[in-house]
Structure formats: structure tokens, C-alpha cells
Amino acid sequence: MRREFFFDHALLPTGWASDVRIAVADGTVSAVAEGATRAGANHIAGIAVPGLPNLHCHAFQRGMAGLAERRGPTNDTFWSWREVMYHFLEVLNPDDVEAIAAFAYMEMLEAGFTCVGEFHYLHHDVDGRPFADLGEMAARIAAAAKRTGICLTLLPSLYAYGGFGETEPGSGQKRFLNDPERFSRLVERSRAIVAELPHGRVGIAPHSLRAVTPRALRAVVASQPDGPIHIHAAEQAREVEECITSLGSPPVQWLLDNFVVDRRWCLIHCTHMTLDETHRLAASGAVAGLCPTTEANLGDGIFRASDYLANGGIFGVGTDSNIQIDAAAELRQLEYSQRLNYRSRNVLARSEGESTGHRLYTAALIGGAQALSQPIGAIEPNRRADIVVLDADHPDLAAGSGHWFDSFLFVGGRRLIDSVIAGGEIVVEGGRHRQHEAVSAAYRRTIARLVGA
């Protein structure tokens, strides 16, 4: 289907432009004209920017947002949070997963994310046995993406052990587990499922060096020569210490020393890296997948963003645990973490007079598109028509185009978003998804039952 849209202002690869008309065919931009007339196109008033990719998400965790914010008997860390997560999974069924994922994806679209990388490790039934359809849970994720209209890169996760040294998995991990052979079948089933989605893609996600052995990691990477590879790395200090004890070096260093880490790879978090690891990862061409809001919520630490970007590192952002879903907030938290660390301002802008908001947003577009292996991240021909339209009449945007991104990221955030186009379809108008009420109602029923169980 062919359609045309007309925007008062739009960010194109060449910069800000006015009176922009775009043509869309089968969800993809086919032509862009600036300084154009409306000429019968659908006029969407406001300021159009490319939708931001969300490169790291565990959708089911949206359902437990707020449930782990009570202090325990000992120092709370990621590891104590993980126990709350395991408890939440004890009764979660496929219908629940679909309802929660649909709500999370709807929120993402309302908040400025138009494509998601689902790092998917909840594979099996509550007793740990595979469903009759090995891809049952993957199919529910795909159904949620289809319903909401978000672009999906599905990343089935290989999780085989409870910790370094082939530690026996705990009972809370039984729903995640596969060996490499069954995992390969899961990946192929996922490809068949996602093939039914516009621009659906599949990659692989070895969970972490603590959850897979070096041999298994080599096997699954060799068996999947195409598509992105995502892996958690160096999120917590304890993880780094255990990796050094087990494998002889920190996670990021070990990966760089033992694999050809290149543009296919996305290393998630990388919170605890040495300066040498930071420089080497930046030079590799891989993407650092940062989840600043979750990393702050879990008390993980602060990524070496200033050093990494100064050395040409590529990054994108994700919502991870989905404690808060807000595209602008992720980038704002990234910059603010650096300001607190260095006691300075506008740390991640690279030159005098450069807009920090513009710098962060455009860099995250590039890194997110690469990490998800999707034709997204710009308003130009042959890219998916994923566009976020800001309310030009909002007072926070009154200062003009030189300040639009700064006002979006640091002042107004998601409340400045008026409309969202995903794959050429208008899915958000007036800040609300077209299925907001129905998706929200299903989510409320699901959470009320799960919390009361």
C-alpha cells in the first residue's frame, strides 16, 4: 500500500528541513521531498524525527515493575532483585506474557521507541518442560509486536548453566534452559514465527558468560553466520570477579580475545570495563547496548561513556527491565550519570557549541539500527517508515530547532510526543496508542491476578 505524509518540520540525514513530504510503500520510505507542498498528503502537524530503536528488552519484566522496591534484610543488589524476578515467573503463562509484552510495546511506541530488540529467555512452562511448540513464548512476543505495530528483532537467548564453571541451574532458572542443539531448533522456529511480521528479524543472544560455556558459545555463534549477536557482559562487579576466577580475564576482555567481536555484536551493559577494554570495544565496531535507567535502578554502576565515545565507540539504548519506558529518559540518564561522575556538564557532546541532545539522539539511532540489523534510524528512502512527531505547539519547544532535541531529552520527554508512525501506519495520536484502552485493560487484569496469586 502506498501513502504520503506531510510534516511541517523533519530531521533528515542532511539536517532539519521544512515542508517535508514523504512517500511510503509497504511500510518503507520510497521518496522524500523538502520544501514541498502538501499535494493531498496526510498532514501530521509537528516536528518529525526518526523513531528511536530500543535495543535491549525483557518484555515480561514490565509486569514486575515496582514489585522489587522494598528493602530486604541484607544489602539489596542485582542479585537480590533477581530472586524477586524468579518468584514472579512461578505462575506466568503464555497468555500473561503476551498481555504484558503488548502493554510494554504499546508504551514504547507512546514513548518514542519504534523498534525493539527482545532478548528473549523465558522459553518454557512453569515446570521447566518445553511447550509442545518449542517457540510458544516466541510466538506470543511476535503476536504482541504485531498487535501494537512495533518493529521486532527477536533474540532467542541461550541459557544453559546457573553460573560460571557449569554451575547447576537453580530452580528459578528452569524456564530458561536449553542445550545448544535444542537452542538451534528454537532459533529456526523463531525465524518461521517472525517471518510473518513486516521487517521481523531474528538474531541470537547467548545470555552471558556465566550462563554458557566457551564451547557452547563458539558452537552457537558458528551455527548462526547471519544476524546480530547480543550478550550481557560486565553488568555487575561480582560477575567480573567470577569471570576472572573462572576464565582468567574480565568478560569484555575475554570476548575480545576469543572471538571476532565486530559489527554483528552488541555487548549489553559493559558497566565495569577497564580503560583498555573500553578502547578495544570502541575500536571493534561492536555496539555497547546501554540501559541507563535499569542500570541505575539496579545499582549496577556507571558506564565509561565519555572515554568510549571519545574513542569512536558506537552505542544504543534499551529499556531492559522496563522499570520505566521512556526513550528520552534513557538518553537523559546516560548524560546525567556522566555529569555526576565527572562533576561537569554536557559531558557527551564532543565539541564547543554542540547540542548534547542532538548528539545523543542521533548516535543512538545509528547504534540501535546496527544492533538490531534493521533498516531504521533515518527518514530517507529504503528505511522503514518509523517516525515520531513532537508537538510543535508545546511551550517547551518554543526556542526553535537549535534546541528541539535538548528540550525533548532534558525538559519535556515523552509528554512532547503527539503522533507516532510505525511501518507507515499511524499507531499513536494525541500521545495515545490506537489500542491503548484494550491493551491496558488486559494488562491490568493480568497483573491483578499474578500479584494476587
Short mmCIF file of C-alpha atoms in Angstrom, two decimals, residues 13-449:
data_model
loop_
_atom_site.label_atom_id
_atom_site.label_comp_id
_atom_site.label_asym_id
_atom_site.label_seq_id
_atom_site.Cartn_x
_atom_site.Cartn_y
_atom_site.Cartn_z
CA PRO A 13 20.13 12.98 7.15
CA THR A 14 21.15 16.44 5.93
CA GLY A 15 19.67 18.21 8.96
CA TRP A 16 16.41 19.97 9.80
CA ALA A 17 14.08 20.61 6.86
CA SER A 18 10.70 22.29 6.48
CA ASP A 19 7.62 21.29 4.49
CA VAL A 20 8.67 17.67 4.06
CA ARG A 21 6.56 15.20 2.11
CA ILE A 22 7.41 11.52 2.22
CA ALA A 23 6.01 8.64 0.24
CA VAL A 24 5.67 5.23 1.87
CA ALA A 25 5.21 1.89 0.13
CA ASP A 26 4.70 -1.33 2.10
CA GLY A 27 5.94 0.29 5.28
CA THR A 28 9.16 1.64 3.76
CA VAL A 29 10.02 5.21 2.78
CA SER A 30 10.20 5.39 -1.01
CA ALA A 31 10.72 9.13 -1.53
CA VAL A 32 11.42 12.30 0.46
CA ALA A 33 10.95 15.88 -0.72
CA GLU A 34 11.71 19.00 1.33
CA GLY A 35 10.32 22.44 0.62
CA ALA A 36 7.35 20.62 -0.84
CA THR A 37 3.62 21.25 -0.99
CA ARG A 38 1.10 19.07 0.78
CA ALA A 39 -0.42 17.94 -2.53
CA GLY A 40 -3.01 15.68 -0.93
CA ALA A 41 -0.63 14.04 1.55
CA ASN A 42 -1.76 13.30 5.10
CA HIS A 43 -0.63 16.37 7.07
CA ILE A 44 0.68 15.47 10.53
CA ALA A 45 1.43 18.72 12.30
CA GLY A 46 4.61 18.93 14.32
CA ILE A 47 8.30 18.08 14.30
CA ALA A 48 9.16 14.67 12.80
CA VAL A 49 12.19 12.71 13.96
CA PRO A 50 13.21 9.09 13.34
CA GLY A 51 11.83 6.71 15.95
CA LEU A 52 14.45 5.52 18.41
CA PRO A 53 15.44 1.82 18.48
CA ASN A 54 15.16 0.01 21.82
CA LEU A 55 17.99 -2.49 21.52
CA HIS A 56 17.53 -4.42 24.78
CA CYS A 57 14.26 -5.50 26.36
CA HIS A 58 12.95 -8.31 28.57
CA ALA A 59 9.25 -7.63 27.99
CA PHE A 60 7.87 -9.87 30.75
CA GLN A 61 9.74 -7.84 33.36
CA ARG A 62 7.38 -4.91 32.74
CA GLY A 63 4.88 -6.86 34.80
CA MET A 64 7.08 -6.75 37.91
CA ALA A 65 7.94 -3.06 37.69
CA GLY A 66 7.60 -1.64 41.20
CA LEU A 67 7.50 -5.05 42.90
CA ALA A 68 11.18 -5.07 43.89
CA GLU A 69 11.40 -1.65 45.53
CA ARG A 70 11.26 -2.83 49.15
CA ARG A 71 14.49 -3.22 51.06
CA GLY A 72 15.44 -6.74 52.05
CA PRO A 73 17.20 -7.99 55.19
CA THR A 74 20.64 -7.53 53.59
CA ASN A 75 22.19 -5.12 51.11
CA ASP A 76 19.96 -5.10 48.02
CA THR A 77 21.72 -5.61 44.69
CA PHE A 78 21.02 -7.02 41.25
CA TRP A 79 21.30 -10.48 42.80
CA SER A 80 18.52 -9.90 45.32
CA TRP A 81 16.39 -8.26 42.60
CA ARG A 82 16.89 -11.41 40.54
CA GLU A 83 15.25 -13.51 43.25
CA VAL A 84 12.14 -11.31 43.04
CA MET A 85 12.14 -11.88 39.29
CA TYR A 86 12.36 -15.65 39.72
CA HIS A 87 9.39 -15.57 42.09
CA PHE A 88 7.37 -13.52 39.59
CA LEU A 89 7.94 -16.20 36.94
CA GLU A 90 6.48 -19.01 39.02
CA VAL A 91 2.96 -18.62 37.64
CA LEU A 92 3.46 -16.68 34.39
CA ASN A 93 1.71 -18.39 31.46
CA PRO A 94 1.82 -17.66 27.70
CA ASP A 95 -1.33 -15.51 27.81
CA ASP A 96 0.26 -13.44 30.58
CA VAL A 97 3.46 -12.99 28.59
CA GLU A 98 1.53 -11.79 25.55
CA ALA A 99 -0.57 -9.33 27.57
CA ILE A 100 2.48 -7.91 29.36
CA ALA A 101 4.53 -7.67 26.17
CA ALA A 102 1.71 -5.91 24.33
CA PHE A 103 1.46 -3.36 27.13
CA ALA A 104 5.23 -2.81 27.16
CA TYR A 105 5.40 -2.43 23.39
CA MET A 106 2.44 -0.06 23.38
CA GLU A 107 4.20 2.08 26.00
CA MET A 108 7.37 2.05 23.93
CA LEU A 109 5.54 3.43 20.92
CA GLU A 110 3.87 6.11 23.02
CA ALA A 111 7.27 6.98 24.49
CA GLY A 112 9.26 7.29 21.24
CA PHE A 113 10.63 3.78 20.61
CA THR A 114 9.54 2.27 17.30
CA CYS A 115 11.67 -0.89 17.12
CA VAL A 116 12.59 -3.33 19.87
CA GLY A 117 15.24 -5.98 20.37
CA GLU A 118 13.61 -8.64 22.54
CA PHE A 119 16.34 -10.50 24.44
CA HIS A 120 14.08 -13.49 24.96
CA TYR A 121 14.98 -16.09 27.57
CA LEU A 122 11.61 -17.11 29.06
CA HIS A 123 11.11 -20.19 26.87
CA HIS A 124 9.41 -23.00 28.80
CA ASP A 125 6.45 -23.87 31.01
CA VAL A 126 6.41 -23.23 34.76
CA ASP A 127 7.86 -26.68 35.49
CA GLY A 128 10.73 -26.16 33.05
CA ARG A 129 9.41 -28.50 30.38
CA PRO A 130 9.26 -27.20 26.80
CA PHE A 131 5.84 -26.44 25.40
CA ALA A 132 4.53 -28.66 22.61
CA ASP A 133 5.56 -25.82 20.33
CA LEU A 134 9.14 -25.02 21.31
CA GLY A 135 8.51 -21.46 20.11
CA GLU A 136 5.28 -20.90 22.07
CA MET A 137 6.66 -17.98 24.05
CA ALA A 138 8.42 -16.53 20.99
CA ALA A 139 5.10 -16.63 19.16
CA ARG A 140 3.47 -14.65 21.97
CA ILE A 141 6.18 -11.98 21.72
CA ALA A 142 5.62 -11.79 17.96
CA ALA A 143 1.84 -11.54 18.48
CA ALA A 144 2.35 -8.61 20.85
CA ALA A 145 4.59 -6.87 18.32
CA LYS A 146 2.08 -7.43 15.53
CA ARG A 147 -0.81 -6.11 17.60
CA THR A 148 0.96 -2.92 18.60
CA GLY A 149 2.82 -2.30 15.34
CA ILE A 150 6.33 -2.12 16.78
CA CYS A 151 9.20 -3.42 14.66
CA LEU A 152 10.74 -6.56 16.20
CA THR A 153 14.18 -8.12 16.23
CA LEU A 154 13.72 -11.31 18.23
CA LEU A 155 16.83 -12.51 20.03
CA PRO A 156 16.30 -16.03 21.44
CA SER A 157 18.64 -16.48 24.38
CA LEU A 158 20.80 -19.49 25.15
CA TYR A 159 20.90 -20.11 28.89
CA ALA A 160 22.46 -23.41 29.99
CA TYR A 161 24.02 -23.02 33.46
CA GLY A 162 23.41 -21.27 36.75
CA GLY A 163 26.83 -19.63 36.85
CA PHE A 164 30.48 -19.84 35.86
CA GLY A 165 32.10 -23.26 35.91
CA GLU A 166 28.96 -25.04 34.67
CA THR A 167 27.17 -24.45 37.96
CA GLU A 168 23.92 -26.39 38.27
CA PRO A 169 20.98 -24.08 37.44
CA GLY A 170 18.72 -23.04 40.29
CA SER A 171 15.00 -23.73 40.35
CA GLY A 172 14.27 -20.14 39.33
CA GLN A 173 16.20 -20.62 36.09
CA LYS A 174 14.46 -23.79 34.88
CA ARG A 175 12.23 -21.94 32.41
CA PHE A 176 15.25 -20.51 30.58
CA LEU A 177 17.32 -23.63 29.92
CA ASN A 178 18.36 -25.16 26.60
CA ASP A 179 21.36 -27.04 25.33
CA PRO A 180 22.95 -25.87 22.04
CA GLU A 181 21.09 -28.46 19.95
CA ARG A 182 17.63 -27.53 21.23
CA PHE A 183 18.57 -23.87 21.07
CA SER A 184 19.33 -24.22 17.36
CA ARG A 185 15.86 -25.66 16.85
CA LEU A 186 14.39 -22.78 18.82
CA VAL A 187 16.18 -20.25 16.60
CA GLU A 188 14.83 -21.89 13.46
CA ARG A 189 11.31 -21.96 14.91
CA SER A 190 11.69 -18.29 15.81
CA ARG A 191 12.66 -17.48 12.23
CA ALA A 192 9.44 -19.08 10.99
CA ILE A 193 7.39 -17.14 13.54
CA VAL A 194 8.96 -13.77 12.86
CA ALA A 195 8.82 -14.21 9.07
CA GLU A 196 5.14 -13.29 9.34
CA LEU A 197 5.97 -9.80 10.68
CA PRO A 198 6.86 -6.79 8.49
CA HIS A 199 10.62 -6.30 8.88
CA GLY A 200 10.79 -9.04 11.50
CA ARG A 201 14.36 -10.19 12.17
CA VAL A 202 15.99 -12.88 14.29
CA GLY A 203 19.41 -12.88 15.93
CA ILE A 204 20.88 -14.86 18.80
CA ALA A 205 21.54 -13.92 22.41
CA PRO A 206 23.90 -16.14 24.39
CA HIS A 207 22.76 -14.90 27.78
CA SER A 208 26.14 -14.25 29.42
CA LEU A 209 29.49 -15.90 30.00
CA ARG A 210 28.16 -17.20 33.31
CA ALA A 211 25.20 -18.94 31.63
CA VAL A 212 27.01 -20.55 28.67
CA THR A 213 30.35 -22.32 28.37
CA PRO A 214 33.05 -21.14 25.95
CA ARG A 215 32.46 -24.30 23.90
CA ALA A 216 28.71 -23.68 23.67
CA LEU A 217 29.24 -20.04 22.79
CA ARG A 218 31.59 -20.97 19.95
CA ALA A 219 29.12 -23.56 18.70
CA VAL A 220 26.09 -21.28 18.56
CA VAL A 221 28.00 -18.37 17.04
CA ALA A 222 29.41 -20.67 14.34
CA SER A 223 25.97 -22.13 13.64
CA GLN A 224 24.39 -18.72 13.04
CA PRO A 225 26.54 -16.92 10.46
CA ASP A 226 23.97 -14.15 9.87
CA GLY A 227 22.13 -11.70 12.07
CA PRO A 228 23.02 -9.90 15.27
CA ILE A 229 24.65 -11.45 18.35
CA HIS A 230 23.76 -9.95 21.74
CA ILE A 231 25.25 -10.91 25.10
CA HIS A 232 25.18 -9.49 28.63
CA ALA A 233 28.70 -8.54 29.69
CA ALA A 234 30.23 -6.93 32.80
CA GLU A 235 26.97 -5.67 34.27
CA GLN A 236 27.93 -6.31 37.90
CA ALA A 237 31.24 -6.23 39.76
CA ARG A 238 30.62 -9.74 41.14
CA GLU A 239 30.15 -11.06 37.61
CA VAL A 240 33.52 -9.60 36.59
CA GLU A 241 35.28 -11.10 39.61
CA GLU A 242 33.79 -14.54 38.97
CA CYS A 243 34.71 -14.36 35.27
CA ILE A 244 38.33 -13.58 36.14
CA THR A 245 38.41 -16.54 38.54
CA SER A 246 36.79 -18.92 36.03
CA LEU A 247 38.10 -17.77 32.65
CA GLY A 248 41.19 -15.78 33.59
CA SER A 249 40.07 -12.34 32.42
CA PRO A 250 37.11 -9.95 32.67
CA PRO A 251 34.10 -10.63 30.39
CA VAL A 252 34.68 -7.93 27.77
CA GLN A 253 38.39 -8.68 27.52
CA TRP A 254 37.69 -12.41 27.26
CA LEU A 255 35.22 -11.89 24.43
CA LEU A 256 37.58 -9.59 22.55
CA ASP A 257 40.44 -12.05 22.97
CA ASN A 258 38.48 -15.15 21.95
CA PHE A 259 36.02 -14.01 19.28
CA VAL A 260 35.96 -11.72 16.29
CA VAL A 261 33.79 -9.14 18.00
CA ASP A 262 32.63 -6.90 15.15
CA ARG A 263 29.59 -5.04 13.87
CA ARG A 264 27.33 -8.07 14.38
CA TRP A 265 27.88 -7.95 18.13
CA CYS A 266 26.08 -5.96 20.78
CA LEU A 267 27.52 -6.21 24.28
CA ILE A 268 24.86 -5.29 26.80
CA HIS A 269 25.73 -3.05 29.79
CA CYS A 270 29.58 -3.22 29.83
CA THR A 271 29.32 -1.28 33.06
CA HIS A 272 32.56 -2.49 34.62
CA MET A 273 35.29 -2.22 31.98
CA THR A 274 38.92 -1.25 32.30
CA LEU A 275 40.16 1.66 30.20
CA ASP A 276 41.88 -0.81 27.87
CA GLU A 277 38.67 -2.80 27.41
CA THR A 278 36.81 0.45 26.74
CA HIS A 279 39.24 1.46 24.00
CA ARG A 280 39.28 -2.01 22.44
CA LEU A 281 35.50 -2.32 22.40
CA ALA A 282 35.23 1.14 20.82
CA ALA A 283 37.67 0.09 18.09
CA SER A 284 35.89 -3.21 17.40
CA GLY A 285 32.87 -1.72 15.63
CA ALA A 286 30.50 -3.55 18.01
CA VAL A 287 27.67 -1.75 19.78
CA ALA A 288 27.61 -1.11 23.52
CA GLY A 289 23.98 -1.70 24.50
CA LEU A 290 23.31 0.67 27.38
CA CYS A 291 20.25 0.60 29.62
CA PRO A 292 20.88 3.61 31.88
CA THR A 293 17.55 3.62 33.73
CA THR A 294 17.68 -0.08 34.60
CA GLU A 295 21.39 0.13 35.45
CA ALA A 296 20.59 2.97 37.85
CA ASN A 297 17.57 1.14 39.29
CA LEU A 298 19.65 -1.98 39.97
CA GLY A 299 22.62 -0.04 41.32
CA ASP A 300 24.91 -1.59 38.70
CA GLY A 301 27.30 1.32 38.22
CA ILE A 302 28.25 3.87 35.56
CA PHE A 303 29.41 3.08 32.03
CA ARG A 304 32.62 4.75 30.80
CA ALA A 305 30.64 6.70 28.22
CA SER A 306 32.97 9.69 27.92
CA ASP A 307 36.06 7.57 27.21
CA TYR A 308 34.12 5.21 24.97
CA LEU A 309 32.62 7.93 22.77
CA ALA A 310 35.89 9.88 22.64
CA ASN A 311 37.43 6.79 21.04
CA GLY A 312 34.70 6.42 18.41
CA GLY A 313 32.57 3.86 20.22
CA ILE A 314 29.10 3.01 18.93
CA PHE A 315 26.20 2.77 21.37
CA GLY A 316 22.46 2.38 21.55
CA VAL A 317 19.98 2.33 24.41
CA GLY A 318 17.41 -0.12 25.73
CA THR A 319 14.81 -0.39 28.44
CA ASP A 320 15.97 -3.79 29.79
CA SER A 321 13.80 -4.43 32.89
CA ASN A 322 11.23 -1.86 31.78
CA ILE A 323 11.08 -0.22 35.19
CA GLN A 324 10.37 2.94 33.19
CA ILE A 325 9.72 3.15 29.46
CA ASP A 326 10.78 6.49 28.01
CA ALA A 327 13.17 6.99 25.08
CA ALA A 328 14.21 10.48 26.16
CA ALA A 329 14.74 9.35 29.76
CA GLU A 330 17.29 6.69 28.76
CA LEU A 331 19.47 9.24 26.97
CA ARG A 332 19.00 11.81 29.72
CA GLN A 333 20.06 9.30 32.37
CA LEU A 334 23.13 8.40 30.32
CA GLU A 335 24.27 12.03 30.20
CA TYR A 336 23.35 12.69 33.84
CA SER A 337 25.35 9.68 35.04
CA GLN A 338 28.42 11.22 33.41
CA ARG A 339 27.69 14.63 34.93
CA LEU A 340 27.52 13.08 38.40
CA ASN A 341 30.66 11.06 37.80
CA TYR A 342 32.78 13.92 36.43
CA ARG A 343 31.01 16.81 38.20
CA SER A 344 30.74 18.53 34.84
CA ARG A 345 28.04 19.38 32.29
CA ASN A 346 27.35 18.42 28.67
CA VAL A 347 29.93 15.67 29.01
CA LEU A 348 28.93 13.62 25.98
CA ALA A 349 28.85 16.48 23.47
CA ARG A 350 32.16 16.37 21.60
CA SER A 351 32.73 19.97 20.51
CA GLU A 352 32.07 23.51 21.72
CA GLY A 353 28.56 24.65 20.93
CA GLU A 354 27.30 21.16 20.01
CA SER A 355 23.82 20.20 21.19
CA THR A 356 24.14 17.35 23.70
CA GLY A 357 20.60 16.17 22.99
CA HIS A 358 21.14 16.08 19.24
CA ARG A 359 24.44 14.26 19.66
CA LEU A 360 22.98 11.57 21.92
CA TYR A 361 19.83 11.00 19.91
CA THR A 362 21.48 10.70 16.50
CA ALA A 363 24.23 8.45 17.87
CA ALA A 364 21.64 6.15 19.46
CA LEU A 365 19.76 5.96 16.15
CA ILE A 366 22.88 4.68 14.39
CA GLY A 367 23.88 2.23 17.10
CA GLY A 368 20.37 0.90 17.58
CA ALA A 369 19.84 0.28 13.87
CA GLN A 370 23.14 -1.58 13.66
CA ALA A 371 22.48 -3.68 16.76
CA LEU A 372 19.02 -4.73 15.59
CA SER A 373 20.07 -5.21 11.95
CA GLN A 374 17.08 -3.20 10.79
CA PRO A 375 16.61 -0.60 8.02
CA ILE A 376 15.68 2.09 10.54
CA GLY A 377 17.17 5.20 12.15
CA ALA A 378 16.65 7.82 9.45
CA ILE A 379 13.92 9.42 7.38
CA GLU A 380 15.18 8.55 3.91
CA PRO A 381 14.37 6.12 1.09
CA ASN A 382 14.71 2.38 1.77
CA ARG A 383 14.31 2.83 5.52
CA ARG A 384 11.28 1.62 7.45
CA ALA A 385 8.82 4.47 7.94
CA ASP A 386 9.22 4.79 11.73
CA ILE A 387 8.63 8.41 12.71
CA VAL A 388 7.96 10.19 16.00
CA VAL A 389 6.22 13.56 15.76
CA LEU A 390 6.71 16.10 18.53
CA ASP A 391 4.04 18.68 19.36
CA ALA A 392 5.44 21.89 17.84
CA ASP A 393 2.93 23.98 19.79
CA HIS A 394 4.18 22.77 23.16
CA PRO A 395 5.82 25.61 25.11
CA ASP A 396 8.92 23.51 25.76
CA LEU A 397 9.71 23.57 22.04
CA ALA A 398 9.27 27.31 21.57
CA ALA A 399 13.03 28.05 21.48
CA GLY A 400 13.41 26.75 17.92
CA SER A 401 15.15 23.95 16.02
CA GLY A 402 18.55 24.56 17.57
CA HIS A 403 17.11 23.46 20.91
CA TRP A 404 14.47 20.90 19.95
CA PHE A 405 16.44 17.80 20.91
CA ASP A 406 17.72 19.34 24.12
CA SER A 407 14.17 20.30 25.08
CA PHE A 408 12.91 16.82 24.20
CA LEU A 409 15.59 14.91 26.12
CA PHE A 410 16.20 17.17 29.11
CA VAL A 411 12.90 19.00 29.61
CA GLY A 412 9.72 17.57 28.15
CA GLY A 413 10.45 13.93 27.44
CA ARG A 414 7.61 11.69 26.33
CA ARG A 415 4.91 14.31 27.04
CA LEU A 416 6.13 16.18 23.93
CA ILE A 417 5.23 13.21 21.70
CA ASP A 418 2.00 13.71 19.81
CA SER A 419 1.98 11.14 17.00
CA VAL A 420 3.96 8.04 16.04
CA ILE A 421 4.13 6.28 12.70
CA ALA A 422 5.40 2.68 12.72
CA GLY A 423 5.97 0.90 9.45
CA GLY A 424 3.95 3.57 7.67
CA GLU A 425 0.93 3.18 9.98
CA ILE A 426 -0.23 5.87 12.42
CA VAL A 427 -0.25 3.97 15.72
CA VAL A 428 -0.19 6.87 18.19
CA GLU A 429 -2.28 10.05 18.00
CA GLY A 430 -2.58 12.67 20.71
CA GLY A 431 0.03 10.76 22.69
CA ARG A 432 -2.08 7.58 22.94
CA HIS A 433 -1.81 4.30 21.09
CA ARG A 434 -4.81 3.37 18.99
CA GLN A 435 -5.37 0.27 21.20
CA HIS A 436 -4.45 1.94 24.48
CA GLU A 437 -7.65 1.11 26.36
CA ALA A 438 -7.93 -2.54 25.31
CA VAL A 439 -4.23 -3.34 25.84
CA SER A 440 -4.21 -1.54 29.20
CA ALA A 441 -7.32 -3.37 30.39
CA ALA A 442 -5.82 -6.77 29.55
CA TYR A 443 -2.62 -5.80 31.35
CA ARG A 444 -4.50 -4.66 34.47
CA ARG A 445 -6.38 -7.96 34.67
CA THR A 446 -3.19 -9.94 34.21
CA ILE A 447 -1.19 -8.11 36.88
CA ALA A 448 -4.06 -8.17 39.38
CA ARG A 449 -4.26 -11.94 39.04
#
